């Protein structure tokens, strides 16, 4: 299956992010915990080269908890600070605060050594569309902190959210576009709804999703649709249609309706907490060095 996606303001957003990134010390990247490889845009590795980095595994509430843990361990081994998160839940922000402090420790200490006191570390949030950037900023800002900005000495038009004495967050996130480096990435982004459904063949997509789910989470499918792991993806889609009584007028199975239903249940988490990419899949899914 070939997916292409041409969003309108791609170039403008990238240029904006290139400008904004110059203003910060720390880049907080949000990825989707269900597909941390495909929802990571490798451009950020280049853009954020001189910066401290941290990753938020967002929508962790929809992802498999054991795999969330595996990803946190993986990032830690890479020397990247990572937190799993449900950005809608303000309770999780304390953890983020303390990891931001850790991620910026070097910078804070360097400033102190140079005699620079009272200069907060500046951070920005970045990620592909719909990964939860605005939700995160709102939860975070709601918990903290007065907005600053348009004061003398502050870059005109930039709003900064003061988290505490040591850290300020740029209130507009950096938007990165997903990179369709190969078909698996395109498909995984389509599973979570990052590609508009009009340009995707839902039946084909549901077929591919079932193929992967039969390998990764056979028990989950069996429970929900009375499906056996021995079934082929096509039989599985028909079984979903039967199980959900998706029938066309003449009584024929409506697999298109079943596909839409399956995708909706996957995306909303009704199917269960599912992660489609694990650290060990990195070589298969992506060639870049995340
Ligand atoms: P963005 O700025 O990166 O584009 O993303 P945004 O915050 O707008 O979030 C996109 C959708 O994802 C929102 O749903 C938001 O509620 C949801 N969301 C964000 N963080 C989390 C999370 O940690 N867990 C879950 N389960 N959902 C999260 P929405 O506005 O209702 O849109 P939609 O759900 O109709 O697509």
Short mmCIF file of C-alpha atoms and ligand atoms in Angstrom, two decimals:
data_model
loop_
_atom_site.label_atom_id
_atom_site.label_comp_id
_atom_site.label_asym_id
_atom_site.label_seq_id
_atom_site.Cartn_x
_atom_site.Cartn_y
_atom_site.Cartn_z
CA UNK A 1 0.00 0.00 0.00
CA UNK A 2 1.43 3.41 -0.93
CA UNK A 3 0.55 6.44 1.16
CA UNK A 4 1.34 9.99 0.37
CA UNK A 5 0.26 12.98 2.33
CA UNK A 6 0.73 16.58 1.33
CA UNK A 7 -0.24 18.85 4.20
CA UNK A 8 -0.68 22.52 3.41
CA UNK A 9 1.68 24.38 5.66
CA UNK A 10 4.56 22.00 5.81
CA UNK A 11 7.34 24.32 4.67
CA UNK A 12 6.12 27.20 6.80
CA UNK A 13 5.91 25.02 9.90
CA UNK A 14 9.38 23.66 9.36
CA UNK A 15 10.84 27.13 8.92
CA UNK A 16 9.04 28.31 12.07
CA UNK A 17 10.47 25.41 13.99
CA UNK A 18 13.97 26.10 12.71
CA UNK A 19 13.64 29.66 14.02
CA UNK A 20 12.10 28.70 17.35
CA UNK A 21 14.60 25.98 18.10
CA UNK A 22 17.36 28.59 18.12
CA UNK A 23 15.70 30.18 21.14
CA UNK A 24 15.70 27.12 23.37
CA UNK A 25 18.08 24.90 25.28
CA UNK A 26 15.83 21.85 25.59
CA UNK A 27 13.61 20.12 23.03
CA UNK A 28 10.76 18.03 24.42
CA UNK A 29 9.68 15.66 21.70
CA UNK A 30 6.30 13.97 21.88
CA UNK A 31 5.92 10.63 20.16
CA UNK A 32 2.87 8.35 20.09
CA UNK A 33 3.55 5.51 22.53
CA UNK A 34 1.74 3.07 20.20
CA UNK A 35 4.23 3.74 17.40
CA UNK A 36 7.32 5.49 18.81
CA UNK A 37 9.40 4.79 15.71
CA UNK A 38 6.95 5.93 13.04
CA UNK A 39 5.80 9.00 14.98
CA UNK A 40 9.38 10.20 15.37
CA UNK A 41 10.60 12.53 12.65
CA UNK A 42 14.37 12.14 12.29
CA UNK A 43 14.67 15.82 11.27
CA UNK A 44 14.48 16.61 14.94
CA UNK A 45 17.79 14.82 15.47
CA UNK A 46 19.42 17.30 13.12
CA UNK A 47 17.46 20.35 14.24
CA UNK A 48 18.05 19.63 17.90
CA UNK A 49 21.65 18.57 17.64
CA UNK A 50 23.05 21.24 19.93
CA UNK A 51 20.18 20.99 22.40
CA UNK A 52 19.29 18.92 25.41
CA UNK A 53 16.64 16.39 24.45
CA UNK A 54 13.81 14.53 26.09
CA UNK A 55 11.05 12.29 24.80
CA UNK A 56 7.48 12.05 26.05
CA UNK A 57 5.85 8.76 25.15
CA UNK A 58 2.40 10.26 24.92
CA UNK A 59 -0.96 8.47 24.74
CA UNK A 60 0.69 5.87 26.92
CA UNK A 61 -2.80 5.15 28.27
CA UNK A 62 -3.62 3.60 24.86
CA UNK A 63 -0.35 1.66 24.64
CA UNK A 64 0.76 -1.63 26.13
CA UNK A 65 2.23 -0.92 29.57
CA UNK A 66 4.99 -3.54 29.31
CA UNK A 67 6.06 -2.00 26.01
CA UNK A 68 5.92 1.52 27.48
CA UNK A 69 8.41 0.29 30.03
CA UNK A 70 10.56 -1.33 27.34
CA UNK A 71 10.67 1.97 25.47
CA UNK A 72 11.60 3.96 28.58
CA UNK A 73 14.42 1.50 29.23
CA UNK A 74 15.53 1.79 25.63
CA UNK A 75 15.67 5.59 25.69
CA UNK A 76 17.49 5.55 28.98
CA UNK A 77 20.16 3.31 27.47
CA UNK A 78 20.51 5.82 24.64
CA UNK A 79 21.06 8.59 27.20
CA UNK A 80 17.70 10.20 26.35
CA UNK A 81 15.41 11.30 29.15
CA UNK A 82 11.96 9.78 28.63
CA UNK A 83 8.61 9.81 30.41
CA UNK A 84 5.45 7.92 29.52
CA UNK A 85 2.43 10.13 29.68
CA UNK A 86 -1.27 10.71 29.27
CA UNK A 87 -1.08 14.40 28.40
CA UNK A 88 -4.75 14.90 29.34
CA UNK A 89 -3.97 14.00 32.91
CA UNK A 90 -2.42 16.78 34.94
CA UNK A 91 -1.29 14.32 37.56
CA UNK A 92 1.52 13.15 35.29
CA UNK A 93 3.09 16.59 35.03
CA UNK A 94 5.09 16.31 38.22
CA UNK A 95 7.19 13.55 36.69
CA UNK A 96 7.75 15.64 33.60
CA UNK A 97 8.85 18.61 35.71
CA UNK A 98 11.43 16.60 37.53
CA UNK A 99 12.78 15.00 34.34
CA UNK A 100 13.03 18.44 32.71
CA UNK A 101 15.21 19.48 35.63
CA UNK A 102 17.39 16.41 35.08
CA UNK A 103 17.62 17.01 31.35
CA UNK A 104 18.66 20.62 31.93
CA UNK A 105 20.96 20.03 34.86
CA UNK A 106 24.10 20.41 32.79
CA UNK A 107 22.94 23.71 31.34
CA UNK A 108 21.89 25.05 34.74
CA UNK A 109 25.24 24.08 36.24
CA UNK A 110 27.14 25.59 33.33
CA UNK A 111 25.26 28.86 33.80
CA UNK A 112 26.04 28.87 37.50
CA UNK A 113 29.73 28.29 36.85
CA UNK A 114 29.75 31.25 34.52
CA UNK A 115 28.12 33.32 37.20
CA UNK A 116 24.84 33.47 35.31
CA UNK A 117 22.11 33.27 37.89
CA UNK A 118 18.37 33.65 37.37
CA UNK A 119 18.44 32.76 33.70
CA UNK A 120 15.80 30.12 33.17
CA UNK A 121 16.45 27.25 30.83
CA UNK A 122 14.17 27.49 27.82
CA UNK A 123 12.31 24.55 26.37
CA UNK A 124 10.05 23.84 23.43
CA UNK A 125 7.62 21.06 22.64
CA UNK A 126 7.79 19.37 19.24
CA UNK A 127 6.17 16.49 17.42
CA UNK A 128 4.04 15.39 14.48
CA UNK A 129 0.42 16.60 14.24
CA UNK A 130 -2.12 15.10 16.62
CA UNK A 131 0.45 13.56 18.93
CA UNK A 132 -0.83 15.67 21.85
CA UNK A 133 1.42 18.74 21.87
CA UNK A 134 -1.31 21.29 22.65
CA UNK A 135 -2.93 19.02 25.20
CA UNK A 136 0.41 18.63 26.92
CA UNK A 137 1.16 22.35 26.95
CA UNK A 138 -2.31 23.08 28.34
CA UNK A 139 -2.00 20.50 31.10
CA UNK A 140 1.44 21.71 31.94
CA UNK A 141 0.60 25.40 31.88
CA UNK A 142 -2.57 24.77 33.82
CA UNK A 143 -0.57 23.30 36.62
CA UNK A 144 2.17 25.86 36.64
CA UNK A 145 2.55 29.04 35.81
CA UNK A 146 2.23 32.59 34.68
CA UNK A 147 2.68 33.39 31.05
CA UNK A 148 5.44 35.81 30.22
CA UNK A 149 6.31 37.43 26.96
CA UNK A 150 6.38 40.71 25.10
CA UNK A 151 8.45 42.15 27.92
CA UNK A 152 11.57 44.11 27.07
CA UNK A 153 14.27 41.63 26.28
CA UNK A 154 11.84 38.88 25.43
CA UNK A 155 11.59 37.99 21.75
CA UNK A 156 8.63 39.87 20.31
CA UNK A 157 5.53 37.78 19.81
CA UNK A 158 6.84 34.80 21.71
CA UNK A 159 4.90 33.61 24.68
CA UNK A 160 6.80 31.78 27.34
CA UNK A 161 5.23 29.82 30.12
CA UNK A 162 7.21 30.03 33.29
CA UNK A 163 7.25 26.60 34.90
CA UNK A 164 9.39 27.59 37.83
CA UNK A 165 12.40 29.76 38.48
CA UNK A 166 14.58 27.57 36.34
CA UNK A 167 12.52 26.61 33.33
CA UNK A 168 10.40 28.40 30.74
CA UNK A 169 8.41 26.72 27.99
CA UNK A 170 7.62 28.21 24.59
CA UNK A 171 3.85 28.10 24.35
CA UNK A 172 3.67 27.31 20.62
CA UNK A 173 4.80 23.82 19.72
CA UNK A 174 7.09 22.91 16.86
CA UNK A 175 5.25 20.93 14.22
CA UNK A 176 7.15 18.22 12.45
CA UNK A 177 5.67 16.26 9.57
CA UNK A 178 5.70 12.50 9.63
CA UNK A 179 8.34 10.99 7.40
CA UNK A 180 7.06 8.27 5.12
CA UNK A 181 10.37 6.58 4.73
CA UNK A 182 8.86 3.23 4.00
CA UNK A 183 5.51 1.50 3.77
CA UNK A 184 5.49 0.21 7.32
CA UNK A 185 5.80 3.74 8.67
CA UNK A 186 3.00 4.97 6.39
CA UNK A 187 0.77 2.13 7.50
CA UNK A 188 1.45 2.55 11.18
CA UNK A 189 0.69 6.26 10.95
CA UNK A 190 -2.55 5.39 9.18
CA UNK A 191 -3.50 2.91 11.94
CA UNK A 192 -3.48 5.68 14.53
CA UNK A 193 -5.37 8.04 12.20
CA UNK A 194 -2.49 10.35 11.32
CA UNK A 195 -3.35 10.09 7.65
CA UNK A 196 -6.75 11.32 6.58
CA UNK A 197 -9.03 8.38 6.04
CA UNK A 198 -10.31 9.67 2.70
CA UNK A 199 -7.00 8.91 1.05
CA UNK A 200 -6.61 5.51 2.64
CA UNK A 201 -8.37 2.34 1.60
CA UNK A 202 -9.90 1.37 4.91
CA UNK A 203 -10.40 -2.27 4.05
CA UNK A 204 -6.81 -2.68 3.00
CA UNK A 205 -5.67 -0.86 6.10
CA UNK A 206 -7.84 -2.98 8.40
CA UNK A 207 -6.50 -6.07 6.65
CA UNK A 208 -2.91 -5.01 7.39
CA UNK A 209 -3.82 -4.09 10.96
CA UNK A 210 -5.39 -7.51 11.49
CA UNK A 211 -2.32 -9.18 10.02
CA UNK A 212 -0.10 -7.47 12.58
CA UNK A 213 -2.54 -7.92 15.44
CA UNK A 214 -2.82 -11.64 14.74
CA UNK A 215 0.93 -11.82 15.32
CA UNK A 216 1.25 -9.37 18.19
CA UNK A 217 -2.02 -9.66 20.11
CA UNK A 218 -3.89 -12.82 19.04
CA UNK A 219 -5.53 -13.23 22.46
CA UNK A 220 -6.97 -9.78 22.36
CA UNK A 221 -8.65 -10.37 19.00
CA UNK A 222 -9.92 -13.76 20.08
CA UNK A 223 -11.61 -12.24 23.12
CA UNK A 224 -13.21 -9.35 21.34
CA UNK A 225 -14.36 -10.93 18.09
CA UNK A 226 -14.43 -14.67 18.89
CA UNK A 227 -11.59 -15.01 16.45
CA UNK A 228 -8.97 -17.73 16.27
CA UNK A 229 -5.30 -17.03 15.72
CA UNK A 230 -5.29 -19.61 12.94
CA UNK A 231 -7.46 -17.38 10.77
CA UNK A 232 -6.02 -15.46 7.84
CA UNK A 233 -6.38 -11.66 7.96
CA UNK A 234 -9.18 -11.86 5.38
CA UNK A 235 -11.05 -14.50 7.39
CA UNK A 236 -10.44 -12.37 10.45
CA UNK A 237 -12.02 -9.31 8.82
CA UNK A 238 -15.02 -11.41 7.83
CA UNK A 239 -15.24 -12.68 11.37
CA UNK A 240 -15.23 -9.10 12.67
CA UNK A 241 -18.11 -8.37 10.26
CA UNK A 242 -20.01 -11.46 11.46
CA UNK A 243 -19.33 -10.75 15.10
CA UNK A 244 -20.56 -7.17 14.73
CA UNK A 245 -23.42 -8.02 12.45
CA UNK A 246 -22.10 -5.86 9.64
CA UNK A 247 -24.32 -6.94 6.74
CA UNK A 248 -25.19 -5.40 3.41
CA UNK A 249 -28.80 -5.26 2.21
CA UNK A 250 -28.76 -8.73 0.64
CA UNK A 251 -27.28 -10.25 3.78
CA UNK A 252 -23.73 -10.30 2.41
CA UNK A 253 -20.96 -9.45 4.90
CA UNK A 254 -20.10 -5.75 4.90
CA UNK A 255 -16.34 -5.89 5.36
CA UNK A 256 -15.99 -2.18 4.61
CA UNK A 257 -18.14 -1.33 7.60
CA UNK A 258 -16.29 -3.89 9.71
CA UNK A 259 -12.97 -2.31 8.68
CA UNK A 260 -14.14 1.15 9.75
CA UNK A 261 -15.37 -0.27 13.04
CA UNK A 262 -12.12 -2.10 13.72
CA UNK A 263 -10.04 1.00 13.02
CA UNK A 264 -12.22 3.12 15.26
CA UNK A 265 -11.96 0.59 18.09
CA UNK A 266 -8.20 0.42 17.69
CA UNK A 267 -7.75 4.20 17.66
CA UNK A 268 -9.96 4.85 20.64
CA UNK A 269 -8.40 2.09 22.73
CA UNK A 270 -11.58 -0.01 22.89
CA UNK A 271 -9.65 -2.89 21.40
CA UNK A 272 -7.26 -2.73 24.34
CA UNK A 273 -3.89 -1.22 25.07
CA UNK A 274 -1.80 -1.98 22.03
CA UNK A 275 1.71 -1.06 20.91
CA UNK A 276 2.64 -1.78 17.31
CA UNK A 277 6.37 -1.05 17.57
CA UNK A 278 8.93 -2.25 20.05
CA UNK A 279 12.56 -1.23 20.41
CA UNK A 280 13.62 -4.44 18.73
CA UNK A 281 11.57 -3.52 15.63
CA UNK A 282 13.73 -0.50 14.97
CA UNK A 283 15.78 -2.11 12.24
CA UNK A 284 12.65 -3.37 10.45
CA UNK A 285 10.59 -0.24 10.66
CA UNK A 286 13.14 2.48 10.25
CA UNK A 287 16.65 2.91 8.97
CA UNK A 288 17.38 6.06 10.91
CA UNK A 289 19.27 6.13 14.13
CA UNK A 290 16.59 7.27 16.56
P1 LIG B 1 -1.36 18.25 18.65
O1 LIG B 1 -1.35 19.58 19.37
O2 LIG B 1 -0.05 17.55 18.76
O3 LIG B 1 -1.81 18.34 17.23
O4 LIG B 1 -2.40 17.28 19.38
P2 LIG B 1 -3.60 17.66 20.37
O5 LIG B 1 -3.07 18.18 21.66
O6 LIG B 1 -4.57 18.52 19.63
O7 LIG B 1 -4.23 16.23 20.65
C1 LIG B 1 -4.83 15.46 19.61
C2 LIG B 1 -5.88 14.54 20.20
O8 LIG B 1 -5.24 13.57 21.05
C3 LIG B 1 -6.90 15.23 21.10
O9 LIG B 1 -8.12 14.55 20.94
C4 LIG B 1 -6.40 14.96 22.49
O10 LIG B 1 -7.41 14.96 23.45
C5 LIG B 1 -5.84 13.58 22.33
N1 LIG B 1 -4.78 13.29 23.31
C6 LIG B 1 -3.70 14.06 23.60
N2 LIG B 1 -2.92 13.46 24.50
C7 LIG B 1 -3.51 12.27 24.80
C8 LIG B 1 -3.15 11.19 25.65
O11 LIG B 1 -2.11 11.17 26.33
N3 LIG B 1 -4.01 10.13 25.67
C9 LIG B 1 -5.13 10.08 24.90
N4 LIG B 1 -5.90 8.98 24.98
N5 LIG B 1 -5.50 11.09 24.09
C10 LIG B 1 -4.68 12.17 24.03
P3 LIG B 1 -9.38 15.24 20.34
O12 LIG B 1 -9.23 16.71 20.28
O13 LIG B 1 -10.57 14.65 20.96
O14 LIG B 1 -9.26 14.77 18.93
P4 LIG B 1 -9.71 13.36 18.47
O15 LIG B 1 -9.56 12.41 19.63
O16 LIG B 1 -11.11 13.58 18.04
O17 LIG B 1 -8.77 13.05 17.35
#
